[in-house]
Structures are given as structure tokens and as C-alpha cells.
mmCIF file with all atom_site columns, C-alpha atoms in Angstrom:
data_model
loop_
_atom_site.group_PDB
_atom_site.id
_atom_site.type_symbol
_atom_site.label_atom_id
_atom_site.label_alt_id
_atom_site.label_comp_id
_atom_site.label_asym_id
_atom_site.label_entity_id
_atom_site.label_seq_id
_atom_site.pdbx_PDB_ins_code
_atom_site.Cartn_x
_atom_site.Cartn_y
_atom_site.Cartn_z
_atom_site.occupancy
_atom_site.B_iso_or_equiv
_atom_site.pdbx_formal_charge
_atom_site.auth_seq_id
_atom_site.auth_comp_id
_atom_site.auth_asym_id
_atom_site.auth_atom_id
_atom_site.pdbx_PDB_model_num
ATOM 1   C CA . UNK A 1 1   ? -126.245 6.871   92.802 1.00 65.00 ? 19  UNK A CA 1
ATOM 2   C CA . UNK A 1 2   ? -125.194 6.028   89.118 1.00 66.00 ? 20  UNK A CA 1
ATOM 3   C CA . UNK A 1 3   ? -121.666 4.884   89.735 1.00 67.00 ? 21  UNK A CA 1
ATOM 4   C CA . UNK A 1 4   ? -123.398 2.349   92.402 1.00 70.00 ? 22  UNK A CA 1
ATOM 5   C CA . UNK A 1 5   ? -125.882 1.145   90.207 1.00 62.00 ? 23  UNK A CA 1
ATOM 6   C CA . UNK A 1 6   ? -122.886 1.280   87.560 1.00 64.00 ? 24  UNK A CA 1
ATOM 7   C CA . UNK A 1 7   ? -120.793 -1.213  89.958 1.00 63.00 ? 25  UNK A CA 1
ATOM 8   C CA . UNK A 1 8   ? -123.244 -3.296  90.945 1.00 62.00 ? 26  UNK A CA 1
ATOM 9   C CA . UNK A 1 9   ? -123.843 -3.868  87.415 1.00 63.00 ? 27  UNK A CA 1
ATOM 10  C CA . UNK A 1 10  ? -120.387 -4.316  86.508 1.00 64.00 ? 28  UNK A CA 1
ATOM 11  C CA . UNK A 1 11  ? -120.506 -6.914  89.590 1.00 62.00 ? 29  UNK A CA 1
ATOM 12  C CA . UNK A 1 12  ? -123.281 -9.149  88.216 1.00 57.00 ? 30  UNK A CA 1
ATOM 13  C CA . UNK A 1 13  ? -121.911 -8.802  84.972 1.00 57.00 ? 31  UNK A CA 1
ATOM 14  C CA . UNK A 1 14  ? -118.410 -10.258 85.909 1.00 55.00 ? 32  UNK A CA 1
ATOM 15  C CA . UNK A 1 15  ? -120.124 -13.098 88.298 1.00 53.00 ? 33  UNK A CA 1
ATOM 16  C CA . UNK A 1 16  ? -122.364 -14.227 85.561 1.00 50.00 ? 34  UNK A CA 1
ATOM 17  C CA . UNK A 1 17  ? -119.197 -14.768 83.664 1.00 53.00 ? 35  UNK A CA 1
ATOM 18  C CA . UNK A 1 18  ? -117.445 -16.315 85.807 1.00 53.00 ? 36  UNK A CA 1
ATOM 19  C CA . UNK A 1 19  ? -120.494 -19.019 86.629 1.00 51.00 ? 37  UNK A CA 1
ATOM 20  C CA . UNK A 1 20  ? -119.668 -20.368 83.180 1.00 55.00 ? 38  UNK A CA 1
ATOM 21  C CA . UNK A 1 21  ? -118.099 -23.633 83.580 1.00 63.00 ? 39  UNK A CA 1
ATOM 22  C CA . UNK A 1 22  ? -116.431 -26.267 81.630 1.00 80.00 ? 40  UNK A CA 1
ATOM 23  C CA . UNK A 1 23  ? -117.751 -26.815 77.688 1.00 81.00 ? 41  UNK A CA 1
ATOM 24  C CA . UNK A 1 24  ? -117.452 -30.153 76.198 1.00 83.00 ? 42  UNK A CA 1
ATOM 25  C CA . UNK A 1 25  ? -118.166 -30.292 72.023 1.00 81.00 ? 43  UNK A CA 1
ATOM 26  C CA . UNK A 1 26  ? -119.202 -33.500 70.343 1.00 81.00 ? 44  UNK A CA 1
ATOM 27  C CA . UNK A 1 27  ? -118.665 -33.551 66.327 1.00 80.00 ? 45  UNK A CA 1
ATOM 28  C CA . UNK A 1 28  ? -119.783 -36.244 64.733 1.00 79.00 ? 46  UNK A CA 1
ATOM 29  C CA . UNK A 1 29  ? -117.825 -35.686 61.191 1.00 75.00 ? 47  UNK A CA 1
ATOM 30  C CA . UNK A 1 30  ? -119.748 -37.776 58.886 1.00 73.00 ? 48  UNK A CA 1
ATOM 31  C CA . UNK A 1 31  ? -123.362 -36.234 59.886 1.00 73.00 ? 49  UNK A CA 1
ATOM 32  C CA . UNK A 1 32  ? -121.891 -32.588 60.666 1.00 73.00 ? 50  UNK A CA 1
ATOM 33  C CA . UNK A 1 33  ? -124.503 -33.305 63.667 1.00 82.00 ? 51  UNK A CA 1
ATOM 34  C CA . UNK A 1 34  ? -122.937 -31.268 66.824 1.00 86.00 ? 52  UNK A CA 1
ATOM 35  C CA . UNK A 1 35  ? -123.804 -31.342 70.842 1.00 88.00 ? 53  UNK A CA 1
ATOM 36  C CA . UNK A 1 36  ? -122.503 -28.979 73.423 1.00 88.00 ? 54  UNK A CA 1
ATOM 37  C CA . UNK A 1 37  ? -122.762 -30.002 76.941 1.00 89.00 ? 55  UNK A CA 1
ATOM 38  C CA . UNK A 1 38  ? -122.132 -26.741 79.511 1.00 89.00 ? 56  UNK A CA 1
ATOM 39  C CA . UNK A 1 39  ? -121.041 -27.302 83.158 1.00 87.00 ? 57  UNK A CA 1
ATOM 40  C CA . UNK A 1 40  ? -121.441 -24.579 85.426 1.00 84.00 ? 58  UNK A CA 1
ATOM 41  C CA . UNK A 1 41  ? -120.227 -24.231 88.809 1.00 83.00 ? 59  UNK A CA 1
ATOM 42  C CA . UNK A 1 42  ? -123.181 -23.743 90.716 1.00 85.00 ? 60  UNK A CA 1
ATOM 43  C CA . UNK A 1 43  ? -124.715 -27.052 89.111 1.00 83.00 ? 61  UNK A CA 1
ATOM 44  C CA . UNK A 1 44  ? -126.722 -26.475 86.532 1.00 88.00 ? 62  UNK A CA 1
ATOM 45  C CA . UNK A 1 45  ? -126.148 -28.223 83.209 1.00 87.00 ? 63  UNK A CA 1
ATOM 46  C CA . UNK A 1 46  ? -126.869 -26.647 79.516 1.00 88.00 ? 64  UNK A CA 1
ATOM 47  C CA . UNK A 1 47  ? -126.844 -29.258 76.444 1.00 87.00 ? 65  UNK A CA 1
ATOM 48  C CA . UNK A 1 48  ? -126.802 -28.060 73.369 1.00 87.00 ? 66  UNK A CA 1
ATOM 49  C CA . UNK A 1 49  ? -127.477 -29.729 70.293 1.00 86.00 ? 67  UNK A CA 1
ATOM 50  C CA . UNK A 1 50  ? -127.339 -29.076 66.313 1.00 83.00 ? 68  UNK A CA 1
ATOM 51  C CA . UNK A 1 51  ? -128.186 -31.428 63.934 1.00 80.00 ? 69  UNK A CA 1
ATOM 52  C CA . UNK A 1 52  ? -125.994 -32.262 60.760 1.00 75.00 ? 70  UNK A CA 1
ATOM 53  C CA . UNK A 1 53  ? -126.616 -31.068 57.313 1.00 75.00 ? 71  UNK A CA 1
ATOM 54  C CA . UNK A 1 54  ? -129.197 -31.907 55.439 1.00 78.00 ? 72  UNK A CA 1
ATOM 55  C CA . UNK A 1 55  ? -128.505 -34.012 52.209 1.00 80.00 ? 73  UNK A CA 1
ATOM 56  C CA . UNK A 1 56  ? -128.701 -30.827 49.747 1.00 84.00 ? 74  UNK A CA 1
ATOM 57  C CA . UNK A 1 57  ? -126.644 -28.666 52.069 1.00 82.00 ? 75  UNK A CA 1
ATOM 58  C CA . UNK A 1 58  ? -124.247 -31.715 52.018 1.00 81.00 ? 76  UNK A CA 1
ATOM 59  C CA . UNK A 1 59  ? -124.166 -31.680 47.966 1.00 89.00 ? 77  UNK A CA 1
ATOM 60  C CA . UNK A 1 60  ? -123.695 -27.404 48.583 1.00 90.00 ? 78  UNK A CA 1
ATOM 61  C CA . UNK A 1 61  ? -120.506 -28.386 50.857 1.00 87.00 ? 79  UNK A CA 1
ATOM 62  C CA . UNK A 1 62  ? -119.446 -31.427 48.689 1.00 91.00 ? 80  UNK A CA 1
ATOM 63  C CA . UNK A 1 63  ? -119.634 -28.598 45.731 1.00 94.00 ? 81  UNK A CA 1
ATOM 64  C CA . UNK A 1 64  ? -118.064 -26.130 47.479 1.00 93.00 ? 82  UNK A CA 1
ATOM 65  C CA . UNK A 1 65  ? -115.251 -28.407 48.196 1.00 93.00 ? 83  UNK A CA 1
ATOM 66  C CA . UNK A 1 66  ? -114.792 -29.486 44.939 1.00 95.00 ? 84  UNK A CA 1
ATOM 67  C CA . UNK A 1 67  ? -114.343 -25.882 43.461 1.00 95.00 ? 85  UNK A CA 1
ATOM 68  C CA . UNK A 1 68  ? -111.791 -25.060 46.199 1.00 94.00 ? 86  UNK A CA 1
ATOM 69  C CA . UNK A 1 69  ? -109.739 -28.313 45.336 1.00 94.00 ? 87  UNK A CA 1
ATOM 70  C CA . UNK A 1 70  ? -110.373 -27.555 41.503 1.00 95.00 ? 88  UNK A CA 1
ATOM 71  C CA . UNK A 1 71  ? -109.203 -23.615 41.977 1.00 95.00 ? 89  UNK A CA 1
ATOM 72  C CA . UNK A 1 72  ? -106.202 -25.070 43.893 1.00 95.00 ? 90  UNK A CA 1
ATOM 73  C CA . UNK A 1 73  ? -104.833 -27.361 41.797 1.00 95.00 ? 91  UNK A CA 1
ATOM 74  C CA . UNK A 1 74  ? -105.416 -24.953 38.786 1.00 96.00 ? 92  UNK A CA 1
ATOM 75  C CA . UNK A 1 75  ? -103.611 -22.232 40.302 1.00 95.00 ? 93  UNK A CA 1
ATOM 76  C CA . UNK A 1 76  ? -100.684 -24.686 40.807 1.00 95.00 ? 94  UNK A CA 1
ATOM 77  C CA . UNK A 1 77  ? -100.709 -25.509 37.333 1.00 95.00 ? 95  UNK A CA 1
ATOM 78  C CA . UNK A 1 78  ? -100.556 -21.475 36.607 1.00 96.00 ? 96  UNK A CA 1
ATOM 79  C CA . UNK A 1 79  ? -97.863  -21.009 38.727 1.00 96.00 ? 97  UNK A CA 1
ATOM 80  C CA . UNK A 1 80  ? -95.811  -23.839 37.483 1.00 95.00 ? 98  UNK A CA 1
ATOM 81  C CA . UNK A 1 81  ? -96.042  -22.743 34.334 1.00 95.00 ? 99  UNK A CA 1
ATOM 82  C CA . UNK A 1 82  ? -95.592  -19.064 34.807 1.00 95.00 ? 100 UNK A CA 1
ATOM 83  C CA . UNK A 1 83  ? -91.997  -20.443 36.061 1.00 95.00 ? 101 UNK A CA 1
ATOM 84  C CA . UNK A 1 84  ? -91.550  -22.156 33.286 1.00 95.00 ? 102 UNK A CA 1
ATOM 85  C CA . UNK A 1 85  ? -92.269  -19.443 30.810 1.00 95.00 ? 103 UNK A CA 1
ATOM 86  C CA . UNK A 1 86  ? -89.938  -16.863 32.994 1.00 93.00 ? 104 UNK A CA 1
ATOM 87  C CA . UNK A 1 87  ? -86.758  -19.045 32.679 1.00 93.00 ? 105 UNK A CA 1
ATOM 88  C CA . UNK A 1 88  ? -87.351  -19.420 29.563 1.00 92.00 ? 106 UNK A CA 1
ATOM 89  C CA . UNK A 1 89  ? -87.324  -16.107 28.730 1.00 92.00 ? 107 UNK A CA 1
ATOM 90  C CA . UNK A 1 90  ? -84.764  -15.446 31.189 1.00 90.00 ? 108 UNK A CA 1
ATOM 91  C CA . UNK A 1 91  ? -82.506  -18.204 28.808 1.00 89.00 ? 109 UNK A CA 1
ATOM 92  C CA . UNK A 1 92  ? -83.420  -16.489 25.473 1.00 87.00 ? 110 UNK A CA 1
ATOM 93  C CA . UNK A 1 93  ? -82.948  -13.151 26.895 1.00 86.00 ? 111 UNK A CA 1
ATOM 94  C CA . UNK A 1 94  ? -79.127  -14.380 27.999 1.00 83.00 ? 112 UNK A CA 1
ATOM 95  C CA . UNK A 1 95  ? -78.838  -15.964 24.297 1.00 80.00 ? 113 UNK A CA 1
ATOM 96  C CA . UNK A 1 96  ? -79.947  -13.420 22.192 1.00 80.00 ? 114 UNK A CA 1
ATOM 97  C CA . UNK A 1 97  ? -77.492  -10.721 24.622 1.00 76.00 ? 115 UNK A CA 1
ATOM 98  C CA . UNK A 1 98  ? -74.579  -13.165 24.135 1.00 69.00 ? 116 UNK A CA 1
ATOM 99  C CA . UNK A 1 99  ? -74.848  -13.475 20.233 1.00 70.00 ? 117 UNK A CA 1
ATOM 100 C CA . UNK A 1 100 ? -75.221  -9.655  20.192 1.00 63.00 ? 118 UNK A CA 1
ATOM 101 C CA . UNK A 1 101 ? -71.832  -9.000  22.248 1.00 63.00 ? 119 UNK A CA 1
ATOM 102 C CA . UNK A 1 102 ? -70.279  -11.551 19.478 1.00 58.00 ? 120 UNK A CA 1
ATOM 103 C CA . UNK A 1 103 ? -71.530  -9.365  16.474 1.00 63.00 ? 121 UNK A CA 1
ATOM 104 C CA . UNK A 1 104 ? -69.843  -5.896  18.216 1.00 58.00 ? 122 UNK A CA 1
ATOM 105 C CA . UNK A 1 105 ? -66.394  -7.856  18.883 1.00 53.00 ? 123 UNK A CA 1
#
């Protein structure tokens, strides 16, 4: 009896899956407003939508975006000049190891 009831739910499980039909998405960039529209093959139709941000979650995402792009170009900056600092090094190290090998000759 519990493997049937276990199948049969498996069954309904796997039809109710595969009822889902074709999902169209609608972004409207400048809003962040968003509509789903759902299709399903025996007819029915789901729509879906999500307005945009409001205008202080805007600022929080304008912020946020600002600090990424901020953080990114500092780290660049870091980088560049950790290479910079490295070969130089690198070129004093080499110097100071030549002139040495002149003083024991």
C-alpha cells in the first residue's frame, strides 16, 4: 500500500511538472519593474508582475554601484603599483648583487 501511494505520488508530482509551459520575462531596465507571463499546456495562463524599485532602494543600488566601481578601480591602482614597486626592487636587488661581485673580483 505505501509504495502505491508512493508512485502515485511520484506520478502527480512529475505531471505537475511537466504542465509547466513556456515563461516569457519582461525587464524594463530603467524602472527595475518586471512581468512574467506563464503558458501552460493545458491552457491556463499565470502573469506575474513586480514592480521596480522604489526611489531610495534606487539611491541603495546607485550606492552600491558606486562602491563596487570605486573598490575596482582602487584595487587596480594597488595592483599597478605593487608591480611597480616589485621591479623595482627586482632592479636594485640585480644592482646592488652586480656591484658586490665587482668588489670580490
Amino acid at each position: 500500500m505505501k509504495k502505491i501511494v508512493m508512485l502515485a505520488a511520484a506520478a502527480l508530482f512529475s505531471t505537475a511538472a511537466f504542465a509547466q509551459g513556456d515563461k516569457t520575462t519582461v525587464r524594463d531596465d530603467a524602472t527595475g519593474a518586471k512581468t512574467t507571463v506563464e503558458e501552460r499546456d493545458n491552457g491556463t495562463v499565470k502573469v506575474e508582475a513586480r514592480s521596480g524599485r522604489t526611489k531610495a532602494g534606487q539611491k541603495a543600488y546607485n550606492t552600491k554601484q558606486d562602491v563596487k566601481s570605486a573598490g575596482r578601480k582602487t584595487g587596480n591602482v594597488v595592483e599597478k603599483g605593487a608591480k611597480k614597486t616589485g621591479k623595482a626592487v627586482k632592479k636594485g636587488a640585480k644592482a646592488v648583487k652586480n656591484k658586490a661581485e665587482d668588489i670580490v673580483d
